[in-house]
Short mmCIF file of C-alpha atoms in Angstrom, two decimals:
data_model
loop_
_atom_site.label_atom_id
_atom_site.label_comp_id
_atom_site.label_asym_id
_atom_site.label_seq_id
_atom_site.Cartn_x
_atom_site.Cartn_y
_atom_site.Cartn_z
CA UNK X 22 54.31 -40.58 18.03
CA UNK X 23 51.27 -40.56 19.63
CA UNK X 24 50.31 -44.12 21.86
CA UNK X 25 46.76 -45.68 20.96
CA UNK X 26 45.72 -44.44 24.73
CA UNK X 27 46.43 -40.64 23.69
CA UNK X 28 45.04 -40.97 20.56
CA UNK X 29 41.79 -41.72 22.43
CA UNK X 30 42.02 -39.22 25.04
CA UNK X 31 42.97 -36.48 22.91
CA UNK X 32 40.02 -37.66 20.44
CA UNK X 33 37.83 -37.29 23.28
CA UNK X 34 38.50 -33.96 24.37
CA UNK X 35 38.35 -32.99 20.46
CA UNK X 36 34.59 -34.22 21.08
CA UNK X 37 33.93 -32.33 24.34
CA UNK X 38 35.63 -29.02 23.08
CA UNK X 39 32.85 -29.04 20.60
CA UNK X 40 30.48 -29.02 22.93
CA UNK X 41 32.52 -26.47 25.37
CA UNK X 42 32.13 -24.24 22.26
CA UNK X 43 28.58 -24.44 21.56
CA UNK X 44 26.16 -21.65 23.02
CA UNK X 45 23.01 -23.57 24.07
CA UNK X 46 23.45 -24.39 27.85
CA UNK X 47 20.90 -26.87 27.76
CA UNK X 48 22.62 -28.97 25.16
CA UNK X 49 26.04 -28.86 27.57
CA UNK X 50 23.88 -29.82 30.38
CA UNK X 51 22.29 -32.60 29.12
CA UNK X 52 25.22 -33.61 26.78
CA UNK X 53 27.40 -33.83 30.44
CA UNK X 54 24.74 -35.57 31.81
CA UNK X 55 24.18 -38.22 28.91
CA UNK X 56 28.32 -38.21 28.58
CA UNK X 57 28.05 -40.03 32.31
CA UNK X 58 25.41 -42.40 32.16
CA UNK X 59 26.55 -43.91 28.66
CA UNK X 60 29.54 -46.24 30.15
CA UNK X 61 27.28 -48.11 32.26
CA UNK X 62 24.91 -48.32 29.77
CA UNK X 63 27.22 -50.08 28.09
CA UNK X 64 27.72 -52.40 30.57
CA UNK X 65 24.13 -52.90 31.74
CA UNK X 66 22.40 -53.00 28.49
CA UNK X 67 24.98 -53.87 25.59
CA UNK X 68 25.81 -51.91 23.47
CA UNK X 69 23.39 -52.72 20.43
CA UNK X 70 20.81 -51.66 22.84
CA UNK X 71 22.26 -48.58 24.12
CA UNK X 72 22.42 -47.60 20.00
CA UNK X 73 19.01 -48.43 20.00
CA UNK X 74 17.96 -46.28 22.91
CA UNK X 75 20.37 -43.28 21.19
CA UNK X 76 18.18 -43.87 17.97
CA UNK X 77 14.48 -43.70 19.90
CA UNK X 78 16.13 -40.05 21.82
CA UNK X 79 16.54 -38.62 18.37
CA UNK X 80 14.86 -35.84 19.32
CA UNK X 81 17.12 -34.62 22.07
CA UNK X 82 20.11 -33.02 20.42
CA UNK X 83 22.91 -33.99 22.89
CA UNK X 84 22.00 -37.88 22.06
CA UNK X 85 22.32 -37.13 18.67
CA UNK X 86 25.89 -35.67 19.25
CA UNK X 87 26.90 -38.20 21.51
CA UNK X 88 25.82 -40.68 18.54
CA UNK X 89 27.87 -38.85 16.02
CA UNK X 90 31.03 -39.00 18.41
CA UNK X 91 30.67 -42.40 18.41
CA UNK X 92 30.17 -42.58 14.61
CA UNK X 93 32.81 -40.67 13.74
CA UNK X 94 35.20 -42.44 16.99
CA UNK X 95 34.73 -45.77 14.92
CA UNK X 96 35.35 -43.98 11.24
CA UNK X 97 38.78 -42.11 12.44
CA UNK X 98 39.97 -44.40 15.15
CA UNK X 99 38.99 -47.96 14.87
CA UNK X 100 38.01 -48.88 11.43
CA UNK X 101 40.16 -46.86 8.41
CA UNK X 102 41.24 -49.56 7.28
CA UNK X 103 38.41 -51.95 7.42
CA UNK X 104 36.05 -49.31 5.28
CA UNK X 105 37.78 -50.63 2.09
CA UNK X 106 36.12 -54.02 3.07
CA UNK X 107 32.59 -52.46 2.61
CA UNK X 108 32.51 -51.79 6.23
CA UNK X 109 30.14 -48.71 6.69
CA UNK X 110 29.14 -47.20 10.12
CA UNK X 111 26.34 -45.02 8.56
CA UNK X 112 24.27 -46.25 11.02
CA UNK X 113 25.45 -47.84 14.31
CA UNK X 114 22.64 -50.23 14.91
CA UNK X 115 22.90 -51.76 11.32
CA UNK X 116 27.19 -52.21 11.75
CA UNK X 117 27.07 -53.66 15.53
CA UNK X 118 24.60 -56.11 14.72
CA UNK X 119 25.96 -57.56 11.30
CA UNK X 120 28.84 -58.09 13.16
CA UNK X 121 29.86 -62.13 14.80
CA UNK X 122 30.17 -62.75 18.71
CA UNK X 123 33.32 -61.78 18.60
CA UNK X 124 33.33 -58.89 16.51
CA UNK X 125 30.79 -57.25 18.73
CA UNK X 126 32.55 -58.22 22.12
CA UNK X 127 35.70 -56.71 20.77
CA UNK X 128 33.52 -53.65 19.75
CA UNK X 129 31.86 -53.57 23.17
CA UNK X 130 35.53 -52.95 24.67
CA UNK X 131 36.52 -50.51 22.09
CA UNK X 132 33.26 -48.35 22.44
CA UNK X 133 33.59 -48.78 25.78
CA UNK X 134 36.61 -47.69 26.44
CA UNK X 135 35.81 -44.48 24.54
CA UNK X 136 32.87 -43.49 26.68
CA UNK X 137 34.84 -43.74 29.49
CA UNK X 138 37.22 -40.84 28.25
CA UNK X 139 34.14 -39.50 27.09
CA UNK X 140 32.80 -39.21 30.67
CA UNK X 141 36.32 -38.52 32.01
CA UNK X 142 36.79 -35.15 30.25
CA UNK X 143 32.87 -33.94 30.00
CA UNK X 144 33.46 -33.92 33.75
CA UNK X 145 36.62 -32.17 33.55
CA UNK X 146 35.54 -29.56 30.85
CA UNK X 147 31.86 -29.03 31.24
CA UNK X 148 31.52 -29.49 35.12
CA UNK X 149 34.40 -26.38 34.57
CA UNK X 150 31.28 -24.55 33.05
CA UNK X 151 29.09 -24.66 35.07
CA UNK X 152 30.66 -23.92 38.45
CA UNK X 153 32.52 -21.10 36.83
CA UNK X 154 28.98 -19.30 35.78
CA UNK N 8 24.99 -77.62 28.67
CA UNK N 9 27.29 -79.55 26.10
CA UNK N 10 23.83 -79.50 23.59
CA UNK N 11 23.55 -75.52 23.59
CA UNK N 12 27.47 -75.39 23.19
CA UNK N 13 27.32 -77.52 19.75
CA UNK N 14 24.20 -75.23 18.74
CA UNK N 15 26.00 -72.40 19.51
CA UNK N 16 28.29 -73.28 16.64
CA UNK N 17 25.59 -73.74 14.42
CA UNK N 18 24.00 -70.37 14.75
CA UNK N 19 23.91 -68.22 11.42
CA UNK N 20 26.22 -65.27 11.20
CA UNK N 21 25.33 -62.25 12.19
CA UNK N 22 25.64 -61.20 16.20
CA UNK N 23 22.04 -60.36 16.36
CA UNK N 24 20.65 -63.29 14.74
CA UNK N 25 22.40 -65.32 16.98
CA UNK N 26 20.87 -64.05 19.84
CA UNK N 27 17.54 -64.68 18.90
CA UNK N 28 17.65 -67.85 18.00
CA UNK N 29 19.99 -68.81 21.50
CA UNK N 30 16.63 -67.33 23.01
CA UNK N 31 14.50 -69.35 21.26
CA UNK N 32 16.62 -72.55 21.65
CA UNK N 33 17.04 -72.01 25.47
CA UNK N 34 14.18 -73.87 27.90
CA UNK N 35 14.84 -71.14 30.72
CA UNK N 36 16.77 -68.62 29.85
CA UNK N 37 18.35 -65.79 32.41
CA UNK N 38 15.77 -63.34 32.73
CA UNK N 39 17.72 -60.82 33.34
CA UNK N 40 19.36 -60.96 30.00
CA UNK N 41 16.22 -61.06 27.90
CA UNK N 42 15.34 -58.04 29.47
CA UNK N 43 18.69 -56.04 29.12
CA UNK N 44 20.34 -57.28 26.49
CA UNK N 45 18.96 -60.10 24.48
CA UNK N 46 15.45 -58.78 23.98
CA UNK N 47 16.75 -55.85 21.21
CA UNK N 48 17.43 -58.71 18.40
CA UNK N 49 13.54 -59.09 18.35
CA UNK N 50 13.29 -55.88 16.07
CA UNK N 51 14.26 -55.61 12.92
CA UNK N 52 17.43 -53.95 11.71
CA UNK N 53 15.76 -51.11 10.43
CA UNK N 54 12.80 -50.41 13.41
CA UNK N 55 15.75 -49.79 15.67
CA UNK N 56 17.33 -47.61 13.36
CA UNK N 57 14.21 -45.68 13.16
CA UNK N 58 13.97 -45.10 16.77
CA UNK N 59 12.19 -47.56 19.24
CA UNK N 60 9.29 -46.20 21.33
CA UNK N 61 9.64 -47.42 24.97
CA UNK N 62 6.06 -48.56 24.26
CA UNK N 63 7.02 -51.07 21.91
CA UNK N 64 9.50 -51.84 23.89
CA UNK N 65 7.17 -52.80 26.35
CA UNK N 66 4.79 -54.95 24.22
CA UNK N 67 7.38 -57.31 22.87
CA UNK N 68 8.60 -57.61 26.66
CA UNK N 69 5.33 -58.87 27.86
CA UNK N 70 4.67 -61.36 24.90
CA UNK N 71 8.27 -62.53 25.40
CA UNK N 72 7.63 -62.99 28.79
CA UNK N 73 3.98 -65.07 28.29
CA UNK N 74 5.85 -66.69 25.33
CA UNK N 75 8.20 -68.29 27.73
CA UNK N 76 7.69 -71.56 29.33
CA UNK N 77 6.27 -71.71 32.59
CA UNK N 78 9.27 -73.18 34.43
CA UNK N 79 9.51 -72.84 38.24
CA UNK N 80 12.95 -72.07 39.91
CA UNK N 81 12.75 -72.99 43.77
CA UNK N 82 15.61 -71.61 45.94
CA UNK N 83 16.85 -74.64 48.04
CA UNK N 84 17.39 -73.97 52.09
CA UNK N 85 19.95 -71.97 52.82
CA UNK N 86 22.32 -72.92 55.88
CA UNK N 87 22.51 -69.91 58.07
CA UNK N 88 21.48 -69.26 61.54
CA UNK N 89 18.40 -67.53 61.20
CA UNK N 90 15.62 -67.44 58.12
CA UNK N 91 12.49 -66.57 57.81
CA UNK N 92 9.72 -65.97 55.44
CA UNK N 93 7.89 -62.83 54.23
CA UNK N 94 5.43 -62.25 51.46
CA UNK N 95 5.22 -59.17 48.95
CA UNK N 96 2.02 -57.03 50.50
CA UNK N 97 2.13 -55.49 46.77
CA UNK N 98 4.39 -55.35 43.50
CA UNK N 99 8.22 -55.44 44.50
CA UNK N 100 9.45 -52.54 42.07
CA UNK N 101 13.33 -52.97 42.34
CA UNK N 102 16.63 -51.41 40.75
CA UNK N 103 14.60 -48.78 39.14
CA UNK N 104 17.75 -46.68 38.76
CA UNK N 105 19.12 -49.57 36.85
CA UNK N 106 19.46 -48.26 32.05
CA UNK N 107 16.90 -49.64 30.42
CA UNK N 108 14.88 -49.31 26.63
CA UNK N 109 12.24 -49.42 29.01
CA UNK N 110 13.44 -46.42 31.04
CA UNK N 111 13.24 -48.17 34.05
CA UNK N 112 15.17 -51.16 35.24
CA UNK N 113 14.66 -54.03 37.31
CA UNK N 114 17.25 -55.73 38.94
CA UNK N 115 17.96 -59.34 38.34
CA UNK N 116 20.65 -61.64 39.69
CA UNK N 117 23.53 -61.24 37.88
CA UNK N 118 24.05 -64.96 37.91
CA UNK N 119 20.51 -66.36 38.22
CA UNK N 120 18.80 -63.86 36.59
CA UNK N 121 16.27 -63.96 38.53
CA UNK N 122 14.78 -60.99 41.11
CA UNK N 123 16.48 -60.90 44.34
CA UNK N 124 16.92 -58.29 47.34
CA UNK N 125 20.37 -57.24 47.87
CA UNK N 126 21.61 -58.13 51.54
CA UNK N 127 23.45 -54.14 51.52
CA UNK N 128 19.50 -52.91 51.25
CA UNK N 129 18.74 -55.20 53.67
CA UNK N 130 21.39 -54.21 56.59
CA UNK N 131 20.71 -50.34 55.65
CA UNK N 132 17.27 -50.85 56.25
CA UNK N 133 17.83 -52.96 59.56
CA UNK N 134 20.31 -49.42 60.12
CA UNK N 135 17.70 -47.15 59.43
CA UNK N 136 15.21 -48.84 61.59
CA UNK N 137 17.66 -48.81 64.62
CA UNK N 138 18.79 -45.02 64.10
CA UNK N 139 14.89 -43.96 63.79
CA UNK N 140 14.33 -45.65 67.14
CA UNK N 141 17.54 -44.36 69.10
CA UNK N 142 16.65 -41.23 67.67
CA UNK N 143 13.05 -40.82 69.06
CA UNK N 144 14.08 -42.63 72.34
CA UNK N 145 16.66 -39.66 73.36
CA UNK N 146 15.04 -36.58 70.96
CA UNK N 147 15.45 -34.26 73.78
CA UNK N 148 18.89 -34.82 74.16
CA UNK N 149 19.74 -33.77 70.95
CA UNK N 150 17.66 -30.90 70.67
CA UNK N 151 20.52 -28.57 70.14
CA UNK N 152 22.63 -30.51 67.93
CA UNK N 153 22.44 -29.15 63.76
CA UNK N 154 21.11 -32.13 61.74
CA UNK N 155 20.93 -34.94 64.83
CA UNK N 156 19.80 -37.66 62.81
CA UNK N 157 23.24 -37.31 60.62
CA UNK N 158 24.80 -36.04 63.88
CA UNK N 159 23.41 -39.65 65.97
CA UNK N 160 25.09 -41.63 62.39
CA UNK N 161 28.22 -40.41 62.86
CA UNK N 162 28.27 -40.86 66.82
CA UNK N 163 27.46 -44.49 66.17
CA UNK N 164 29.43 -45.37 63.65
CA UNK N 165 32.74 -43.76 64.77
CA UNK N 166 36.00 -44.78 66.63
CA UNK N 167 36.13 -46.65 69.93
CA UNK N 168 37.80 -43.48 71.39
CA UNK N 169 35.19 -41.07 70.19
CA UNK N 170 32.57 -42.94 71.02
CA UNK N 171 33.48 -43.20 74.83
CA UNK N 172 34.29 -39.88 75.26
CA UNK N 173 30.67 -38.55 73.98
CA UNK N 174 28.39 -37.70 76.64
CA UNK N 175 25.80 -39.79 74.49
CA UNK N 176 27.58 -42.98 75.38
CA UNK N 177 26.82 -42.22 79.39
CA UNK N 178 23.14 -41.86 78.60
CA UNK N 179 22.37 -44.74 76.24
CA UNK N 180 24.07 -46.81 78.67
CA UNK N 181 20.92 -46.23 80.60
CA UNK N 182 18.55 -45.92 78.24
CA UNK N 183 15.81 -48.93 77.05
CA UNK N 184 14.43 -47.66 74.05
CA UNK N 185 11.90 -49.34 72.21
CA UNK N 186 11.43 -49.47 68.47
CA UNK N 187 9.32 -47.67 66.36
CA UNK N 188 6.18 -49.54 65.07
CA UNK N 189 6.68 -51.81 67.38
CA UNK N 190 6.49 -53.42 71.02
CA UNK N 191 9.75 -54.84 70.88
CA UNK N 192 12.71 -52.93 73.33
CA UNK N 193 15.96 -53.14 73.68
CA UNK N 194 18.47 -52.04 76.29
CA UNK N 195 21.58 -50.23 75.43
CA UNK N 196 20.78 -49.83 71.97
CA UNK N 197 24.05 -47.85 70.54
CA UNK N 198 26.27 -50.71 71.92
CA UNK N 199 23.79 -52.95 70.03
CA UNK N 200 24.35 -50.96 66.83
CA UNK N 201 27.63 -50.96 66.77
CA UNK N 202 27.58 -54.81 67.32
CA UNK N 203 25.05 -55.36 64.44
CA UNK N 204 26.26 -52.98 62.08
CA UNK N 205 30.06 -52.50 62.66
CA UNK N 206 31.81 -48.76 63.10
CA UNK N 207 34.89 -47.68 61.36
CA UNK N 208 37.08 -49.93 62.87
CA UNK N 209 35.31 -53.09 62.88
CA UNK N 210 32.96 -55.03 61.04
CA UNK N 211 29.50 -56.04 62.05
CA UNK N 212 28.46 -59.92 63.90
CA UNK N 213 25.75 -59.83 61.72
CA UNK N 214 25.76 -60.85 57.96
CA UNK N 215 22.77 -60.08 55.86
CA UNK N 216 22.24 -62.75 52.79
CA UNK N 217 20.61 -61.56 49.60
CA UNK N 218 16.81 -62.81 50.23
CA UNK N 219 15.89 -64.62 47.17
CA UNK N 220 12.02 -65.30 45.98
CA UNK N 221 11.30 -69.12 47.34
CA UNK N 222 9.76 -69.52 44.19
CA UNK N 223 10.67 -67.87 40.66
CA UNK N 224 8.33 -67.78 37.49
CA UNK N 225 8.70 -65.43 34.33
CA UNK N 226 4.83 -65.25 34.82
CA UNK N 227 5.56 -63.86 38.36
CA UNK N 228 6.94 -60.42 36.21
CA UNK N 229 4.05 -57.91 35.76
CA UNK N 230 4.02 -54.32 33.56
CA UNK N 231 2.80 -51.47 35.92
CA UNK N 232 2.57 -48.23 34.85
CA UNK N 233 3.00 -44.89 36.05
CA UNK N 234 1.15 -42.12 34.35
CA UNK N 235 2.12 -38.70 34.99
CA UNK N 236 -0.32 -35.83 34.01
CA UNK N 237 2.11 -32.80 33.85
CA UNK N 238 4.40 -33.78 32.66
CA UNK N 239 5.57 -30.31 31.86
CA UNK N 240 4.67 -28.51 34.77
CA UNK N 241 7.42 -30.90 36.40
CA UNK N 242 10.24 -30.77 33.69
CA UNK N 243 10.13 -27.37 33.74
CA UNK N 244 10.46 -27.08 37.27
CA UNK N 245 7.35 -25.44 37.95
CA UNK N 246 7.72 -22.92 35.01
CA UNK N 247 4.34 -24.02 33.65
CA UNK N 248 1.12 -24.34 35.39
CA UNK N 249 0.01 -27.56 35.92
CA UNK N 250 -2.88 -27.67 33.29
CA UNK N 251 -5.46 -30.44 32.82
CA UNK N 252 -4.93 -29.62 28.84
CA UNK N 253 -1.35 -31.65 28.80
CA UNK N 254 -1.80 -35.13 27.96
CA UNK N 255 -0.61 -37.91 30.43
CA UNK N 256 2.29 -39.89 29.41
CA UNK N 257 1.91 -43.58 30.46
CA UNK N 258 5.56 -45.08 31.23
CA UNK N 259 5.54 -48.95 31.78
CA UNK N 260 7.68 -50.25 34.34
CA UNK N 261 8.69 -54.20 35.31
CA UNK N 262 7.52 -55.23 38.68
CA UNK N 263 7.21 -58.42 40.85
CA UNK N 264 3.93 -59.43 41.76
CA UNK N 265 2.07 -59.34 45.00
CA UNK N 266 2.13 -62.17 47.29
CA UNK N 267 5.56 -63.54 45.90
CA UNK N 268 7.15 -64.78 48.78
CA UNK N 269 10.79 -64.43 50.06
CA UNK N 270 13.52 -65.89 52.06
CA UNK N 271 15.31 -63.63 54.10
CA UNK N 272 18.38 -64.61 55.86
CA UNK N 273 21.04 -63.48 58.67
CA UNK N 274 23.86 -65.21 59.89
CA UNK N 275 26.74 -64.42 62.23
CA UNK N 276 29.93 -62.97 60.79
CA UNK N 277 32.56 -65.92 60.86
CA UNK N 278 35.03 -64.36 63.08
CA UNK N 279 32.90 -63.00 65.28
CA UNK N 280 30.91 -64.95 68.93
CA UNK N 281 27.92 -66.18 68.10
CA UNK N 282 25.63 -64.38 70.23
CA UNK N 283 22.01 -65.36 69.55
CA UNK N 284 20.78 -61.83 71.39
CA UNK N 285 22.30 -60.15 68.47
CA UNK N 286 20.52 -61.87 65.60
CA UNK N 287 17.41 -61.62 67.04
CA UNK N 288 17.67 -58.26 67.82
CA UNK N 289 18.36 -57.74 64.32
CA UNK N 290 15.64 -60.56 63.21
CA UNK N 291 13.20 -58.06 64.70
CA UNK N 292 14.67 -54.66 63.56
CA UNK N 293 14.50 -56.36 60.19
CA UNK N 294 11.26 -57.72 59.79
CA UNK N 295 9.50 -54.09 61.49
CA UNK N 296 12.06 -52.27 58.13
CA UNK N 297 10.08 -54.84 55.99
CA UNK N 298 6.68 -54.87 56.72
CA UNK N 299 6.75 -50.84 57.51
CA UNK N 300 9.48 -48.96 55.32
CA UNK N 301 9.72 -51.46 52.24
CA UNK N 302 12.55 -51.83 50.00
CA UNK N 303 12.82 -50.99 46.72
CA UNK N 304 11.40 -48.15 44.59
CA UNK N 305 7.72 -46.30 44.98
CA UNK N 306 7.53 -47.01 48.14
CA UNK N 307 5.63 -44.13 49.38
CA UNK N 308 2.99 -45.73 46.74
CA UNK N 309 2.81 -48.81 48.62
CA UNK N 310 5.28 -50.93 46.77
CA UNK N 311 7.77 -52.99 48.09
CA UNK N 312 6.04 -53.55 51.16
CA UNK N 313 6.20 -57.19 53.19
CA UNK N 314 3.72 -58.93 55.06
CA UNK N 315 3.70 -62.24 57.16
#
């Protein structure tokens, strides 16, 4: 049986690996570098804001993926069971904010805690990358 | 504080309604907050979803801002040793580095929420200051040395042993230098330094306070702008020409306005003898950092600069 902390970690690296795997260099760059910043985003800004600031970079494609990790972090981590109570996290903005103080502080930690094993193996795997081209 | 508890209670469900209406409830709310955090719930569910522009970003900050009452904060006298007064000789652009939806940030007082200047900047410019002028008093000296300015850092900052076994030592011992931008000298500056500043095995006699604005006003924020023409000759490092067919791309940016005036001030480290030499030494190191290196971001521009 896996503990809650490995099921994060190893949910993380399932993320990363995706990117590992993908061709476009720029994408791996930027997705390392966005993989970094996003914990103390968190922090600084909140983290309805830092959804907001994903949503106005939807043109860059490593925000986008970094959105859908998050997306899919809540969907297969955090919140099976709550779906059946009409939770949806379709869109991250809309489900943080309908949320109650203390809904969204205990999401804050959760999300929070992701991006750091986020950042923790993007600079394991992808700083790999680069040094080995 | 027990009226915005109850109305805390009272707020309507929904995390980002409540936030909006604790700003609107809230005489003088933390600045700081507004900006990072609180002033998202001012869009609508579905404009963030769509994407906010920085630029919109920007307009609701400065009508939030004007929107705001004009209350003063003064910061009361601070008991140290020595304190003194400079004003801003232009905007104060600070904690640009900081995440924001504005792409810049500005730093505010975690607690206050209102602008300050870290004491850490403060003593690294005092540093910096101090190293420039040892530096350019015994440049022959180190003519040989790799990277002396790094070289001189290390040399000053380094163990009691080390330090009296370098040849350096000897010479400084002799050595008045004065400091740059200035007519102000002092004598054996390294032992000074290490004094001030502290080396690996002790700390310095000289504390550095954050230097607060000696009066605070939301009105006191101001938008600036920076407005970069090629933008992709510089993205793509240099790929593209720089052509006068790319369109500039305004970027807004919080500063704090010219002429606000600040309280800077040093003390002596608790521990430590209370040798007034020392703090005026660094006193005047300080004040030449302030009014000719700046602090803060764009300062090559001019901002972040201090004058009496």
């Amino acid at each position: 049986m896996k503990s809650k902390l490995q099921e994060i970690a190893s949910f993380a690296y399932d993320c990363v690996k995706e990117v590992v795997e993908v061709k476009d260099k720029d994408l791996k760059e930027k997705y390392y570098s966005h993989a970094r910043e996003l914990p103390s985003m968190i922090v600084h800004n909140g983290l309805l804001t830092t959804c907001a600031f994903i949503r106005s970079k939807k043109n860059d494609e490593a925000w986008k993926k970094i959105e859908e990790h998050i997306k899919r972090y809540l969907k297969e981590i955090e919140i099976k069971e709550k779906e059946a109570e009409g939770k949806q996290v379709d869109s991250l903005v809309k489900f943080f904010s309908g949320l109650d103080l203390k809904g969204y502080r205990l999401y804050t930690r959760k999300v929070l805690y992701f991006a750091q094993w986020l950042k923790r193996v993007a600079e394991g795997e992808l700083k790999y990358e680069e040094q080995a081209e | 504080m027990k009226s915005r508890l109850n109305s805390f209670s009272e707020l309507p469900a929904g995390f980002k309604r409540q936030l909006s209406e604790l700003l609107s409830k809230a005489k003088s709310p933390h600045i700081g907050l507004v900006f990072y955090k609180v002033l998202v719930s001012k869009f609508t569910e579905d404009e963030l979803e769509k994407g906010l522009k920085a630029e919109e970003f920007a307009r609701k900050l400065e009508s939030t801002l004007r929107e705001l009452e004009n209350y003063s904060l003064e910061t009361p006298k601070l008991p140290c040793k020595k304190s003194f007064e400079l004003k801003t000789a232009y905007r104060l652009a600070i904690g640009m580095g900081y995440p924001s939806l504005l792409e810049n940030g500005f730093l505010f007082h975690h607690t206050y929420g209102i602008p300050y200047i870290p004491g850490e900047t403060l003593k690294g410019l005092t540093r910096h200051v101090l190293l420039l002028s040892i530096y350019e008093g015994i440049k022959e000296k180190l003519a040989s040395t790799q990277e002396p300015l790094n070289y001189l850092d290390k040399y000053l900052s380094s163990k009691e042993e080390e330090f009296s076994k370098n040849s350096l030592t000897e010479t400084l011992d002799r050595t008045e230098i004065s400091i740059i931008l200035s007519d102000y000298k002092i004598r054996k500056p390294h032992r000074v330094f290490r004094r001030i500043f502290g080396t690996q095995e002790k700390r310095g006699e000289v504390i550095f306070l954050d230097a607060f604005p000696k009066k605070f006003n939301p009105q006191d924020l101001e938008l600036d702008i920076m407005n970069p023409h090629y933008a992709g000759y510089y993205t793509e490092k240099g790929k593209n020409p720089p052509g006068d067919w790319e369109s500039p791309v305004p970027i807004k940016f919080l500063t704090l306005k010219k002429g606000t005036t600040f309280i800077f001030c040093l003390d002596y480290e608790p521990l430590g003898e209370e040798e007034p030499e020392l703090l005026e030494h660094a006193y005047n190191l300080l004040r030449v950092g302030l009014e000719n290196l700046g602090v803060g971001g764009k300062k090559a521009k001019g901002y972040g600069w201090f004058e009496a």
